[in-house]
Short mmCIF file of C-alpha atoms (C1' of nucleotides) and ligand atoms in Angstrom, two decimals:
data_model
loop_
_atom_site.label_atom_id
_atom_site.label_comp_id
_atom_site.label_asym_id
_atom_site.label_seq_id
_atom_site.Cartn_x
_atom_site.Cartn_y
_atom_site.Cartn_z
CA MET A 24 9.94 11.50 -22.01
CA ASN A 25 13.15 9.93 -23.29
CA ILE A 26 16.52 8.91 -21.86
CA GLU A 27 18.71 11.77 -23.05
CA LYS A 28 16.19 14.37 -22.02
CA ALA A 29 15.97 12.78 -18.60
CA ILE A 30 19.73 12.63 -18.13
CA ASP A 31 20.09 16.26 -19.16
CA LYS A 32 17.47 17.20 -16.64
CA LEU A 33 19.38 15.41 -13.90
CA LYS A 34 22.69 16.89 -14.99
CA GLU A 35 21.32 20.41 -14.65
CA LYS A 36 20.47 19.65 -11.05
CA GLY A 37 23.94 18.33 -10.32
CA TYR A 38 23.10 14.63 -10.38
CA LYS A 39 25.63 12.33 -11.93
CA ARG A 40 25.30 10.06 -14.92
CA THR A 41 25.78 6.50 -13.72
CA LYS A 42 25.51 3.18 -15.49
CA GLN A 43 22.84 1.99 -13.10
CA ARG A 44 20.73 5.09 -13.50
CA GLU A 45 21.05 4.94 -17.24
CA ARG A 46 19.98 1.30 -17.24
CA ILE A 47 16.89 2.11 -15.20
CA LEU A 48 15.89 4.71 -17.76
CA GLU A 49 16.54 2.22 -20.57
CA ILE A 50 14.19 -0.29 -18.97
CA PHE A 51 11.41 2.24 -18.93
CA SER A 52 12.02 3.29 -22.52
CA GLU A 53 12.07 -0.31 -23.72
CA GLN A 54 8.73 -1.10 -22.17
CA ASP A 55 6.57 1.97 -21.76
CA GLN A 56 3.21 0.30 -22.12
CA GLY A 57 2.25 0.67 -18.50
CA TYR A 58 3.33 0.85 -14.88
CA ILE A 59 6.21 -1.35 -13.75
CA PRO A 60 6.62 -2.49 -10.13
CA ALA A 61 9.91 -1.71 -8.38
CA LYS A 62 10.55 -5.43 -8.07
CA THR A 63 10.55 -5.84 -11.85
CA ILE A 64 13.03 -3.01 -12.26
CA LEU A 65 15.29 -4.69 -9.75
CA LYS A 66 15.16 -8.07 -11.48
CA GLU A 67 15.76 -6.55 -14.87
CA ILE A 68 18.71 -4.42 -13.83
CA GLN A 69 20.30 -7.36 -12.02
CA LYS A 70 20.95 -8.97 -15.40
CA ASP A 71 23.55 -6.28 -16.03
CA PHE A 72 24.48 -5.39 -12.46
CA PRO A 73 24.17 -8.53 -10.35
CA GLY A 74 25.06 -6.79 -7.11
CA VAL A 75 22.71 -3.85 -7.43
CA SER A 76 21.17 -2.91 -4.12
CA TYR A 77 17.67 -1.99 -3.06
CA ASP A 78 18.93 1.39 -2.07
CA THR A 79 20.04 2.13 -5.61
CA ILE A 80 16.71 1.11 -7.10
CA TYR A 81 14.48 3.01 -4.75
CA ARG A 82 16.70 6.07 -4.50
CA ASN A 83 16.69 6.39 -8.24
CA LEU A 84 13.04 5.67 -8.77
CA TYR A 85 12.08 8.25 -6.15
CA LEU A 86 14.54 10.77 -7.53
CA LEU A 87 13.23 10.30 -11.05
CA ALA A 88 9.66 10.64 -9.84
CA GLU A 89 10.59 13.77 -7.89
CA GLU A 90 12.12 15.22 -11.04
CA GLN A 91 9.02 14.30 -13.01
CA VAL A 92 10.90 11.95 -15.27
CA LEU A 93 8.69 9.16 -13.96
CA GLU A 94 5.20 9.10 -12.58
CA SER A 95 4.21 6.66 -9.89
CA THR A 96 1.22 4.95 -8.38
CA GLU A 97 0.51 2.19 -5.91
CA LEU A 98 -1.15 -1.02 -7.07
CA ASP A 99 -1.76 -3.97 -4.77
CA GLY A 100 0.44 -2.44 -2.12
CA GLU A 101 3.41 -2.08 -4.45
CA LYS A 102 4.86 1.08 -5.91
CA HIS A 103 4.76 1.19 -9.69
CA PHE A 104 6.48 3.57 -12.07
CA ARG A 105 6.34 4.64 -15.71
CA PHE A 106 7.79 7.36 -17.87
CA HIS A 107 5.98 10.60 -17.28
CA CYS A 108 3.53 11.28 -20.10
CA ASP A 109 4.36 14.73 -21.42
CA THR A 110 3.36 14.40 -25.05
CA HIS A 111 -0.08 15.77 -24.27
CA GLY A 112 -1.47 17.69 -21.33
CA HIS A 113 -2.37 16.48 -17.86
CA HIS A 114 -4.50 13.37 -18.05
CA HIS A 115 -5.30 10.10 -16.32
CA HIS A 116 -5.16 6.38 -17.08
CA PHE A 117 -7.17 3.28 -17.47
CA ILE A 118 -5.01 0.46 -16.08
CA CYS A 119 -5.53 -3.11 -17.23
CA THR A 120 -5.43 -5.50 -14.29
CA GLY A 121 -4.63 -8.31 -16.69
CA CYS A 122 -1.55 -7.15 -18.61
CA GLY A 123 -0.74 -3.86 -16.87
CA LYS A 124 -1.04 -1.79 -20.02
CA THR A 125 -2.59 1.64 -19.72
CA LYS A 126 -4.79 3.81 -21.87
CA ALA A 127 -4.85 7.56 -21.54
CA VAL A 128 -8.11 9.15 -20.52
CA GLU A 129 -8.12 12.72 -21.70
CA PHE A 130 -10.21 14.08 -18.92
CA CYS A 131 -9.41 15.47 -15.51
CA PRO A 132 -12.27 15.66 -13.02
CA MET A 133 -10.59 18.49 -11.13
CA ASP A 134 -11.83 20.98 -13.70
CA LYS A 135 -15.41 20.13 -12.79
CA ILE A 136 -15.15 20.38 -9.02
CA ALA A 137 -12.82 23.30 -8.34
CA GLN A 138 -15.59 25.57 -7.05
CA SER A 139 -17.02 22.87 -4.77
CA LEU A 140 -13.77 22.88 -2.77
CA ASP A 141 -13.76 26.54 -1.92
CA GLY A 142 -11.83 27.06 1.30
CA TYR A 143 -9.84 23.84 0.81
CA ALA A 144 -6.24 23.73 -0.39
CA VAL A 145 -5.90 21.01 -3.01
CA ASP A 146 -2.39 19.56 -3.23
CA ASP A 147 -2.90 16.44 -5.27
CA HIS A 148 -5.45 14.13 -6.77
CA LYS A 149 -5.68 10.59 -8.10
CA PHE A 150 -8.03 9.28 -10.73
CA GLU A 151 -7.52 5.78 -12.04
CA ILE A 152 -9.78 3.32 -13.80
CA TYR A 153 -9.21 -0.41 -13.44
CA GLY A 154 -10.42 -3.23 -15.63
CA LYS A 155 -9.55 -5.36 -18.63
CA CYS A 156 -8.30 -4.04 -21.94
CA PRO A 157 -9.61 -5.44 -25.27
CA GLY A 158 -6.58 -7.69 -25.58
CA CYS A 159 -7.24 -9.31 -22.21
CA LEU A 160 -10.96 -9.79 -22.67
CA MET B 16 -24.46 2.96 7.78
CA ASN B 17 -24.98 2.11 11.44
CA ILE B 18 -24.11 -0.71 13.81
CA GLU B 19 -27.41 -2.58 14.00
CA LYS B 20 -27.91 -2.43 10.26
CA ALA B 21 -24.40 -3.80 9.78
CA ILE B 22 -24.89 -6.63 12.26
CA ASP B 23 -28.19 -7.59 10.65
CA LYS B 24 -26.48 -7.70 7.30
CA LEU B 25 -23.82 -10.04 8.66
CA LYS B 26 -26.39 -12.21 10.43
CA GLU B 27 -28.24 -12.77 7.16
CA LYS B 28 -25.06 -14.12 5.64
CA GLY B 29 -24.48 -16.48 8.56
CA TYR B 30 -21.77 -14.49 10.30
CA LYS B 31 -21.87 -14.44 14.07
CA ARG B 32 -22.25 -11.52 16.40
CA THR B 33 -19.10 -11.27 18.48
CA LYS B 34 -17.96 -8.72 21.03
CA GLN B 35 -14.85 -7.90 19.04
CA ARG B 36 -16.77 -7.38 15.82
CA GLU B 37 -19.29 -5.22 17.58
CA ARG B 38 -16.53 -3.12 19.10
CA ILE B 39 -14.96 -2.55 15.68
CA LEU B 40 -18.26 -1.24 14.40
CA GLU B 41 -18.61 0.98 17.45
CA ILE B 42 -15.23 2.54 16.81
CA PHE B 43 -16.28 3.50 13.31
CA SER B 44 -19.59 4.91 14.47
CA GLU B 45 -17.93 6.98 17.20
CA GLN B 46 -15.52 8.60 14.80
CA ASP B 47 -16.85 8.71 11.27
CA GLN B 48 -15.10 11.87 10.17
CA GLY B 49 -12.71 10.14 7.86
CA TYR B 50 -10.61 7.11 7.07
CA ILE B 51 -9.00 5.23 9.98
CA PRO B 52 -5.85 3.13 9.56
CA ALA B 53 -5.98 -0.52 10.64
CA LYS B 54 -3.35 0.25 13.27
CA THR B 55 -5.66 2.73 14.99
CA ILE B 56 -8.49 0.21 15.08
CA LEU B 57 -6.14 -2.27 16.70
CA LYS B 58 -4.97 0.16 19.37
CA GLU B 59 -8.50 1.26 20.16
CA ILE B 60 -9.94 -2.22 20.45
CA GLN B 61 -7.04 -3.32 22.66
CA LYS B 62 -8.40 -1.08 25.39
CA ASP B 63 -11.31 -3.50 25.76
CA PHE B 64 -9.70 -6.66 24.44
CA PRO B 65 -6.00 -6.58 25.37
CA GLY B 66 -5.21 -9.86 23.64
CA VAL B 67 -6.88 -9.15 20.33
CA SER B 68 -4.90 -10.49 17.40
CA TYR B 69 -3.98 -9.10 14.02
CA ASP B 70 -5.97 -11.85 12.45
CA THR B 71 -9.16 -10.68 14.11
CA ILE B 72 -8.66 -7.07 13.04
CA TYR B 73 -7.84 -7.70 9.43
CA ARG B 74 -10.32 -10.52 8.94
CA ASN B 75 -13.11 -8.32 10.21
CA LEU B 76 -12.07 -5.20 8.35
CA TYR B 77 -11.85 -7.12 5.09
CA LEU B 78 -15.12 -8.90 5.74
CA LEU B 79 -16.89 -5.64 6.51
CA ALA B 80 -15.45 -4.05 3.38
CA GLU B 81 -16.50 -7.07 1.34
CA GLU B 82 -20.03 -6.72 2.70
CA GLN B 83 -20.00 -3.02 1.89
CA VAL B 84 -20.36 -2.03 5.52
CA LEU B 85 -17.01 -0.29 5.23
CA GLU B 86 -15.19 1.31 2.35
CA SER B 87 -11.43 1.22 2.15
CA THR B 88 -8.50 3.00 0.58
CA GLU B 89 -4.75 2.99 0.85
CA LEU B 90 -2.93 6.05 2.17
CA ASP B 91 0.85 6.15 2.70
CA GLY B 92 1.05 2.40 2.23
CA GLU B 93 -1.49 1.69 4.96
CA LYS B 94 -5.00 0.40 4.52
CA HIS B 95 -7.65 2.77 5.83
CA PHE B 96 -11.34 2.17 6.45
CA ARG B 97 -14.52 4.12 7.11
CA PHE B 98 -18.21 3.44 7.24
CA HIS B 99 -19.61 3.12 3.79
CA CYS B 100 -21.43 6.31 2.79
CA ASP B 101 -24.91 5.30 1.73
CA THR B 102 -26.88 8.38 2.68
CA HIS B 103 -26.52 9.76 -0.81
CA GLY B 104 -25.50 8.21 -4.10
CA HIS B 105 -22.10 7.13 -5.33
CA HIS B 106 -19.55 9.87 -4.77
CA HIS B 107 -15.91 10.56 -3.98
CA HIS B 108 -13.89 12.29 -1.28
CA PHE B 109 -11.52 15.07 -0.57
CA ILE B 110 -9.14 13.74 2.10
CA CYS B 111 -7.33 16.15 4.41
CA THR B 112 -3.69 15.13 4.82
CA GLY B 113 -3.59 17.11 8.04
CA CYS B 114 -6.44 15.73 10.15
CA GLY B 115 -7.73 12.89 8.01
CA LYS B 116 -11.23 14.27 7.74
CA THR B 117 -13.02 13.89 4.44
CA LYS B 118 -15.46 15.95 2.45
CA ALA B 119 -17.82 14.41 -0.04
CA VAL B 120 -17.43 15.45 -3.66
CA GLU B 121 -20.72 14.89 -5.40
CA PHE B 122 -19.25 14.12 -8.75
CA CYS B 123 -18.10 10.93 -10.40
CA PRO B 124 -15.85 11.30 -13.44
CA MET B 125 -16.94 7.93 -14.80
CA ASP B 126 -20.11 9.48 -16.17
CA LYS B 127 -18.04 11.69 -18.44
CA ILE B 128 -15.73 9.10 -19.89
CA ALA B 129 -17.84 5.97 -20.39
CA GLN B 130 -17.87 6.25 -24.17
CA SER B 131 -14.11 6.82 -24.38
CA LEU B 132 -13.53 3.32 -22.97
CA ASP B 133 -15.48 1.44 -25.57
CA GLY B 134 -14.13 -2.09 -25.83
CA TYR B 135 -12.71 -1.98 -22.31
CA ALA B 136 -14.32 -3.68 -19.31
CA VAL B 137 -14.29 -1.29 -16.37
CA ASP B 138 -14.28 -3.06 -13.00
CA ASP B 139 -13.40 -0.28 -10.62
CA HIS B 140 -12.18 3.28 -10.32
CA LYS B 141 -10.58 5.55 -7.78
CA PHE B 142 -10.90 9.29 -7.51
CA GLU B 143 -9.49 11.02 -4.48
CA ILE B 144 -8.43 14.57 -3.80
CA TYR B 145 -5.75 15.35 -1.25
CA GLY B 146 -4.97 18.58 0.55
CA LYS B 147 -5.74 20.64 3.63
CA CYS B 148 -9.22 21.34 4.95
CA PRO B 149 -10.21 24.81 6.23
CA GLY B 150 -9.60 23.73 9.82
CA CYS B 151 -6.03 22.69 9.05
CA LEU B 152 -5.13 25.73 6.99
"C1'" DT C 16 46.26 13.28 -11.17
"C1'" DA C 17 44.06 15.05 -7.08
"C1'" DT C 18 39.95 16.41 -4.99
"C1'" DT C 19 35.24 16.54 -4.04
"C1'" DT C 20 30.94 14.69 -3.49
"C1'" DA C 21 27.26 11.97 -5.46
"C1'" DA C 22 26.21 7.26 -5.88
"C1'" DT C 23 26.45 2.45 -4.92
"C1'" DT C 24 26.99 -1.64 -2.20
"C1'" DG C 25 26.02 -5.05 1.37
"C1'" DT C 26 23.34 -5.97 4.79
"C1'" DA C 27 20.14 -5.38 8.40
"C1'" DA C 28 16.07 -3.33 10.37
"C1'" DT C 29 11.33 -1.85 9.98
"C1'" DG C 30 6.53 -2.31 9.73
"C1'" DG C 31 2.23 -3.48 7.73
"C1'" DT C 32 0.17 -7.50 6.36
"C1'" DT C 33 -0.70 -12.41 6.02
"C1'" DA C 34 -0.84 -17.24 7.65
"C1'" DC C 35 -2.14 -21.00 10.50
"C1'" DG C 36 -2.79 -24.63 14.18
"C1'" DA C 37 -4.90 -24.73 18.52
"C1'" DT C 38 -8.55 -22.98 21.30
"C1'" DT C 39 -12.81 -20.51 22.33
"C1'" DA C 40 -17.39 -19.12 21.94
"C1'" DG C 41 -21.78 -17.90 19.21
"C1'" DA C 42 -25.83 -20.23 17.31
"C1'" DT C 43 -28.97 -23.90 16.84
"C1'" DA C 44 -31.23 -28.18 17.92
"C1'" DC C 45 -32.66 -31.45 21.19
"C1'" DG D 30 -29.49 -26.73 30.00
"C1'" DT D 31 -26.59 -29.69 27.27
"C1'" DA D 32 -24.62 -31.34 23.07
"C1'" DT D 33 -23.15 -30.20 18.63
"C1'" DC D 34 -21.46 -27.61 14.91
"C1'" DT D 35 -18.77 -24.29 12.98
"C1'" DA D 36 -17.47 -19.45 12.90
"C1'" DA D 37 -14.33 -16.69 15.21
"C1'" DT D 38 -10.44 -15.67 17.98
"C1'" DC D 39 -5.83 -16.13 19.83
"C1'" DG D 40 -0.85 -16.46 19.90
"C1'" DT D 41 2.75 -16.36 17.28
"C1'" DA D 42 5.59 -16.46 13.40
"C1'" DA D 43 6.44 -15.73 8.60
"C1'" DC D 44 6.29 -12.77 4.72
"C1'" DC D 45 7.77 -9.12 1.89
"C1'" DA D 46 8.08 -4.44 0.20
"C1'" DT D 47 10.36 -0.73 1.80
"C1'" DT D 48 13.73 1.89 4.43
"C1'" DA D 49 18.15 2.79 6.67
"C1'" DC D 50 23.02 3.31 7.01
"C1'" DA D 51 28.16 2.82 7.36
"C1'" DA D 52 31.76 1.73 4.29
"C1'" DT D 53 33.31 1.91 -0.33
"C1'" DT D 54 33.34 3.31 -5.14
"C1'" DA D 55 33.06 6.14 -9.05
"C1'" DA D 56 31.59 10.36 -11.67
"C1'" DA D 57 32.75 15.15 -12.38
"C1'" DT D 58 35.72 19.02 -12.21
"C1'" DA D 59 39.91 21.48 -11.79
MN1 MN E 205 -0.56 8.83 -20.51
MN1 MN E 206 -19.07 10.31 1.69
ZN1 ZN E 207 -6.15 15.30 -12.98
ZN1 ZN E 208 -17.05 7.16 -9.06
#
DNA sequence: TATTTAATTGTAATGGTTACGATTAGATAC
DNA sequence: GTATCTAATCGTAACCATTACAATTAAATA
């Protein structure tokens, strides 16, 4: 995912191009090594827009996640976001609890268990691995 | 897991047997169909102990999770708990977003990806499936 | 430039969780 | 049973991420 592609996607849906929204996307493209907590986005964007409000941050992060520009997860009770990985197919992540960086894991357990959930309607799933990356060891 | 086994486990570690702690364990044994939010535990225990404090609830839930009497997860930004499943081996759960009931999924994806994380130290992992159970469909 | 509507701001409320000093009550020894 | 020790609880407030909303601003379009 990249900025222009994301903005085009929003434009098609009737969302406007704003400086704040653009800056949020920039932050993600500058540092796409892992999940970023909402708090960090806020602090970073405040350097350019000192009066930015919580509403703006969360509204945009949720919108971008809804539009699949970002993907989100919850770590330590805080919502984290990153650019949606669309270079390869659906996959999951190892998340380093030291530096926050992630490593793709090219395997989805849902393939293996579909038949065992006969009669159940599966809406979503979460598979995450936590630990320390080589750099943090 | 059952109440007496849990209390014995605590006793061995030097923790005391209290009425409040016992009641918490009872609540889990009465309703072990799925994860229960901390809030529900509080409300339930207040019927017997009207003045019970947050501190007591959380301290006990965390202690019991630490001692592997309970297992925990976070759903919708709230911590949920259930008796630790020790009747069979390590497994994961389908969680119904309608009624909260869970269904064991006898498959752990970690077996399949161990070699792909060479050089990484894996501390933990989470695999959960969300959707509607037959009863809620 | 006027109009329309999405977006932002400023600020307060919400709600789950955490913290802590004072008090109570299990457990053990005598 | 009483004294002693320390875990556990209580009462209450603080914390902090998130949510809410009325007033204002700014992007898009004609
Ligand atoms: Mn990825
Ligand atoms: Mn189970
Ligand atoms: Zn998957
Ligand atoms: Zn597992």
